[in-house]
PDB file of C-alpha atoms in Angstrom:
ATOM      1  CA  MET X   1       4.386 111.669 223.439  1.00 84.00           C
ATOM      2  CA  ALA X   2       2.855 110.087 226.508  1.00 90.00           C
ATOM      3  CA  ASP X   3       4.802 108.942 229.537  1.00 88.00           C
ATOM      4  CA  LYS X   4       4.073 107.681 233.049  1.00 92.00           C
ATOM      5  CA  THR X   5       2.787 111.096 234.148  1.00 92.00           C
ATOM      6  CA  SER X   6       0.084 110.939 231.452  1.00 94.00           C
ATOM      7  CA  PHE X   7      -1.706 108.157 233.334  1.00 97.00           C
ATOM      8  CA  THR X   8      -3.251 107.554 236.743  1.00 96.00           C
ATOM      9  CA  LYS X   9      -1.617 105.012 239.047  1.00 93.00           C
ATOM     10  CA  ASP X  10      -4.187 102.348 238.087  1.00 94.00           C
ATOM     11  CA  GLU X  11      -3.891 103.115 234.366  1.00 96.00           C
ATOM     12  CA  TRP X  12      -0.109 102.874 234.524  1.00 95.00           C
ATOM     13  CA  ALA X  13      -0.386  99.565 236.391  1.00 93.00           C
ATOM     14  CA  LEU X  14      -2.577  98.227 233.567  1.00 96.00           C
ATOM     15  CA  LEU X  15       0.031  99.302 231.000  1.00 96.00           C
ATOM     16  CA  LEU X  16       2.741  97.603 233.078  1.00 94.00           C
ATOM     17  CA  GLN X  17       0.670  94.438 233.182  1.00 93.00           C
ATOM     18  CA  SER X  18      -0.162  94.453 229.480  1.00 95.00           C
ATOM     19  CA  PRO X  19       2.997  92.721 228.169  1.00 93.00           C
ATOM     20  CA  VAL X  20       2.471  89.898 230.650  1.00 90.00           C
ATOM     21  CA  ILE X  21      -1.233  89.769 229.799  1.00 93.00           C
ATOM     22  CA  ALA X  22      -0.420  89.474 226.084  1.00 94.00           C
ATOM     23  CA  GLY X  23       1.763  86.448 226.828  1.00 90.00           C
ATOM     24  CA  MET X  24      -0.666  84.947 229.358  1.00 88.00           C
ATOM     25  CA  ALA X  25      -3.503  84.962 226.820  1.00 91.00           C
ATOM     26  CA  ILE X  26      -1.451  82.724 224.534  1.00 89.00           C
ATOM     27  CA  THR X  27      -0.203  80.463 227.313  1.00 86.00           C
ATOM     28  CA  ALA X  28      -3.754  79.993 228.618  1.00 87.00           C
ATOM     29  CA  ALA X  29      -5.104  79.325 225.117  1.00 85.00           C
ATOM     30  CA  ASP X  30      -3.174  76.078 224.803  1.00 82.00           C
ATOM     31  CA  PRO X  31      -1.253  75.122 227.948  1.00 74.00           C
ATOM     32  CA  SER X  32       1.828  73.196 226.899  1.00 69.00           C
ATOM     33  CA  GLY X  33       3.185  71.706 230.081  1.00 64.00           C
ATOM     34  CA  LEU X  34       5.999  72.879 232.303  1.00 59.00           C
ATOM     35  CA  TRP X  35       8.679  73.064 229.597  1.00 60.00           C
ATOM     36  CA  GLY X  36       6.383  74.942 227.226  1.00 62.00           C
ATOM     37  CA  LEU X  37       5.282  77.288 229.994  1.00 63.00           C
ATOM     38  CA  MET X  38       8.901  78.140 230.770  1.00 67.00           C
ATOM     39  CA  LYS X  39       9.707  78.778 227.111  1.00 68.00           C
ATOM     40  CA  GLU X  40       6.631  80.943 226.643  1.00 66.00           C
ATOM     41  CA  SER X  41       7.343  82.926 229.821  1.00 70.00           C
ATOM     42  CA  LEU X  42      10.908  83.543 228.711  1.00 69.00           C
ATOM     43  CA  ALA X  43       9.711  84.735 225.307  1.00 71.00           C
ATOM     44  CA  ALA X  44       7.391  87.316 226.869  1.00 70.00           C
ATOM     45  CA  GLY X  45      10.080  88.433 229.317  1.00 72.00           C
ATOM     46  CA  GLY X  46      12.639  88.660 226.555  1.00 76.00           C
ATOM     47  CA  ALA X  47      10.449  91.162 224.727  1.00 76.00           C
ATOM     48  CA  LEU X  48      10.644  93.478 227.732  1.00 75.00           C
ATOM     49  CA  THR X  49      14.422  93.297 227.909  1.00 77.00           C
ATOM     50  CA  GLN X  50      14.869  93.673 224.177  1.00 82.00           C
ATOM     51  CA  VAL X  51      12.806  96.847 223.883  1.00 83.00           C
ATOM     52  CA  ALA X  52      14.522  98.444 226.882  1.00 76.00           C
ATOM     53  CA  SER X  53      17.794  98.468 224.939  1.00 78.00           C
ATOM     54  CA  ASP X  54      16.294  99.383 221.543  1.00 85.00           C
ATOM     55  CA  PRO X  55      17.101 103.027 220.752  1.00 85.00           C
ATOM     56  CA  GLY X  56      14.402 103.099 218.069  1.00 88.00           C
ATOM     57  CA  ALA X  57      11.596 101.845 220.310  1.00 90.00           C
ATOM     58  CA  ASN X  58       8.536 103.962 220.994  1.00 94.00           C
ATOM     59  CA  VAL X  59       8.924 106.231 224.024  1.00 93.00           C
ATOM     60  CA  LEU X  60       5.867 104.867 225.859  1.00 95.00           C
ATOM     61  CA  VAL X  61       6.876 101.265 225.158  1.00 95.00           C
ATOM     62  CA  LYS X  62      10.358 102.004 226.528  1.00 93.00           C
ATOM     63  CA  ALA X  63       8.886 103.729 229.591  1.00 93.00           C
ATOM     64  CA  VAL X  64       6.782 100.667 230.412  1.00 93.00           C
ATOM     65  CA  ALA X  65       9.682  98.284 229.815  1.00 91.00           C
ATOM     66  CA  SER X  66      11.992 100.462 231.900  1.00 89.00           C
ATOM     67  CA  ASP X  67       9.536 100.758 234.775  1.00 91.00           C
ATOM     68  CA  PHE X  68       9.009  96.988 234.673  1.00 85.00           C
ATOM     69  CA  THR X  69      12.707  96.534 235.473  1.00 85.00           C
ATOM     70  CA  THR X  70      12.235  98.252 238.848  1.00 88.00           C
ATOM     71  CA  SER X  71      11.023  96.377 241.911  1.00 90.00           C
ATOM     72  CA  GLU X  72       8.147  98.867 242.295  1.00 90.00           C
ATOM     73  CA  GLY X  73       7.089  98.325 238.681  1.00 87.00           C
ATOM     74  CA  ARG X  74       7.203  94.551 238.952  1.00 84.00           C
ATOM     75  CA  SER X  75       5.282  94.666 242.238  1.00 87.00           C
ATOM     76  CA  ALA X  76       2.572  96.885 240.737  1.00 85.00           C
ATOM     77  CA  ALA X  77       2.239  94.540 237.769  1.00 84.00           C
ATOM     78  CA  ARG X  78       2.291  91.358 239.866  1.00 85.00           C
ATOM     79  CA  GLU X  79      -0.302  92.561 242.393  1.00 85.00           C
ATOM     80  CA  GLY X  80      -2.713  93.627 239.689  1.00 81.00           C
ATOM     81  CA  LEU X  81      -2.239  90.446 237.706  1.00 84.00           C
ATOM     82  CA  GLN X  82      -2.894  88.235 240.713  1.00 82.00           C
ATOM     83  CA  GLU X  83      -6.099  90.130 241.320  1.00 81.00           C
ATOM     84  CA  LYS X  84      -7.247  90.062 237.693  1.00 84.00           C
ATOM     85  CA  LEU X  85      -6.117  86.647 236.478  1.00 78.00           C
ATOM     86  CA  SER X  86      -5.853  84.301 239.450  1.00 77.00           C
ATOM     87  CA  GLY X  87      -8.146  81.353 239.749  1.00 73.00           C
ATOM     88  CA  GLY X  88     -10.307  79.877 237.098  1.00 74.00           C
ATOM     89  CA  LYS X  89      -9.686  77.606 234.159  1.00 82.00           C
ATOM     90  CA  SER X  90      -7.296  78.379 231.333  1.00 82.00           C
ATOM     91  CA  SER X  91     -10.197  79.412 229.107  1.00 84.00           C
ATOM     92  CA  GLU X  92     -11.318  81.951 231.721  1.00 91.00           C
ATOM     93  CA  VAL X  93      -7.798  83.350 232.075  1.00 89.00           C
ATOM     94  CA  LYS X  94      -7.566  83.681 228.294  1.00 92.00           C
ATOM     95  CA  ALA X  95     -10.933  85.442 228.069  1.00 93.00           C
ATOM     96  CA  ARG X  96     -10.026  87.826 230.914  1.00 94.00           C
ATOM     97  CA  SER X  97      -6.675  88.525 229.269  1.00 94.00           C
ATOM     98  CA  VAL X  98      -8.296  89.422 225.955  1.00 96.00           C
ATOM     99  CA  GLU X  99     -10.788  91.668 227.754  1.00 97.00           C
ATOM    100  CA  LEU X 100      -7.953  93.420 229.592  1.00 96.00           C
ATOM    101  CA  LEU X 101      -6.173  93.996 226.273  1.00 97.00           C
ATOM    102  CA  LYS X 102      -9.359  95.693 225.019  1.00 98.00           C
ATOM    103  CA  GLN X 103      -9.133  97.977 228.053  1.00 98.00           C
ATOM    104  CA  VAL X 104      -5.491  98.719 227.257  1.00 98.00           C
ATOM    105  CA  SER X 105      -6.463  99.564 223.688  1.00 98.00           C
ATOM    106  CA  ALA X 106      -9.194 101.958 224.847  1.00 98.00           C
ATOM    107  CA  LEU X 107      -6.843 103.562 227.373  1.00 98.00           C
ATOM    108  CA  LEU X 108      -4.178 104.117 224.734  1.00 98.00           C
ATOM    109  CA  ALA X 109      -6.707 105.584 222.302  1.00 97.00           C
ATOM    110  CA  ALA X 110      -7.935 108.005 224.962  1.00 97.00           C
ATOM    111  CA  LYS X 111      -4.683 109.062 226.599  1.00 97.00           C
ATOM    112  CA  ALA X 112      -1.878 108.302 224.150  1.00 97.00           C
ATOM    113  CA  PRO X 113      -3.244 108.253 220.595  1.00 97.00           C
ATOM    114  CA  GLU X 114       0.148 109.129 219.107  1.00 97.00           C
ATOM    115  CA  ASP X 115       1.736 106.120 220.842  1.00 97.00           C
ATOM    116  CA  ALA X 116      -1.187 103.712 220.569  1.00 97.00           C
ATOM    117  CA  GLY X 117      -0.211 102.075 217.280  1.00 97.00           C
ATOM    118  CA  ALA X 118       3.363 101.292 218.314  1.00 96.00           C
ATOM    119  CA  PHE X 119       2.301 100.074 221.753  1.00 96.00           C
ATOM    120  CA  LYS X 120      -0.408  97.795 220.378  1.00 97.00           C
ATOM    121  CA  GLN X 121       1.996  96.422 217.782  1.00 96.00           C
ATOM    122  CA  TRP X 122       4.483  95.673 220.558  1.00 95.00           C
ATOM    123  CA  LEU X 123       1.829  93.750 222.523  1.00 96.00           C
ATOM    124  CA  ARG X 124       0.867  91.851 219.381  1.00 96.00           C
ATOM    125  CA  GLN X 125       4.535  90.956 218.802  1.00 93.00           C
ATOM    126  CA  ILE X 126       4.842  89.696 222.379  1.00 92.00           C
ATOM    127  CA  SER X 127       1.845  87.420 221.872  1.00 93.00           C
ATOM    128  CA  GLN X 128       3.262  86.166 218.544  1.00 92.00           C
ATOM    129  CA  HIS X 129       6.689  85.446 220.073  1.00 88.00           C
ATOM    130  CA  THR X 130       5.009  83.676 222.971  1.00 87.00           C
ATOM    131  CA  ALA X 131       2.974  81.511 220.582  1.00 87.00           C
ATOM    132  CA  GLU X 132       6.108  80.573 218.645  1.00 85.00           C
ATOM    133  CA  ALA X 133       8.224  79.848 221.721  1.00 80.00           C
ATOM    134  CA  ALA X 134       7.131  76.270 222.366  1.00 72.00           C
ATOM    135  CA  THR X 135       6.017  73.490 220.064  1.00 69.00           C
ATOM    136  CA  GLU X 136       2.464  72.387 220.819  1.00 63.00           C
ATOM    137  CA  GLY X 137       1.351  68.763 220.756  1.00 60.00           C
ATOM    138  CA  GLY X 138       3.537  65.854 219.780  1.00 55.00           C
ATOM    139  CA  SER X 139       5.794  64.021 222.192  1.00 53.00           C
ATOM    140  CA  LEU X 140       7.500  65.142 225.366  1.00 55.00           C
ATOM    141  CA  PHE X 141      10.193  66.973 223.412  1.00 55.00           C
ATOM    142  CA  GLY X 142       7.796  68.526 220.917  1.00 53.00           C
ATOM    143  CA  ILE X 143       8.556  66.024 218.172  1.00 59.00           C
ATOM    144  CA  GLY X 144       5.612  65.867 215.822  1.00 57.00           C
ATOM    145  CA  GLY X 145       4.025  68.992 217.255  1.00 64.00           C
ATOM    146  CA  VAL X 146       3.205  72.294 215.604  1.00 69.00           C
ATOM    147  CA  GLN X 147       4.889  75.638 216.175  1.00 73.00           C
ATOM    148  CA  VAL X 148       1.616  77.517 216.727  1.00 83.00           C
ATOM    149  CA  SER X 149      -1.503  75.529 217.577  1.00 85.00           C
ATOM    150  CA  ASP X 150      -4.955  76.269 216.204  1.00 88.00           C
ATOM    151  CA  ALA X 151      -6.018  77.521 219.645  1.00 89.00           C
ATOM    152  CA  GLU X 152      -3.042  79.884 219.727  1.00 90.00           C
ATOM    153  CA  LYS X 153      -3.797  81.105 216.195  1.00 93.00           C
ATOM    154  CA  ALA X 154      -7.383  81.825 217.214  1.00 95.00           C
ATOM    155  CA  THR X 155      -6.173  83.670 220.296  1.00 94.00           C
ATOM    156  CA  LEU X 156      -3.719  85.711 218.228  1.00 94.00           C
ATOM    157  CA  ASN X 157      -6.701  86.777 216.105  1.00 96.00           C
ATOM    158  CA  GLU X 158      -8.666  87.654 219.240  1.00 97.00           C
ATOM    159  CA  ILE X 159      -5.731  89.689 220.552  1.00 97.00           C
ATOM    160  CA  SER X 160      -5.403  91.526 217.244  1.00 97.00           C
ATOM    161  CA  SER X 161      -9.108  92.288 217.322  1.00 97.00           C
ATOM    162  CA  ALA X 162      -8.978  93.430 220.959  1.00 97.00           C
ATOM    163  CA  LEU X 163      -6.095  95.742 220.157  1.00 97.00           C
ATOM    164  CA  GLY X 164      -7.637  96.956 216.947  1.00 93.00           C
ATOM    165  CA  ALA X 165      -4.503  95.863 215.105  1.00 73.00           C
TER     166      ALA X 165
END
């Protein structure tokens, strides 16, 4: 089983960023205003907290979630994300996010093949929970909207493809 010592500093930073990237891809696919953004952010963050307390979670997934709870872990993730995803339109952020998830997939295949499936599934679940967190379209309070928009569905497919899931 892989852990933090199995990766370089930059590789570990990418793994730390990956749960946020999985959520950002969905959020950028169909921006849903301030309220939707908050709901989607909370859904992605909730996945990190949930797995940290799950005794049955994959060891590498738990290591990433645990490291993310430290100030050093959050700083490493935040700095890298600002560099990789800042600026640009939502469509560019989504495309960069999907490309980064491809890099995560390749990294896992190369350095943690025994953990890759569980880790990729976790990232896919984060993106699914993010997509389902806020109603898209409709009125201010989501009345008449859809749970997962067509753009989010397409992005979920892109994420699955990028992760090889």
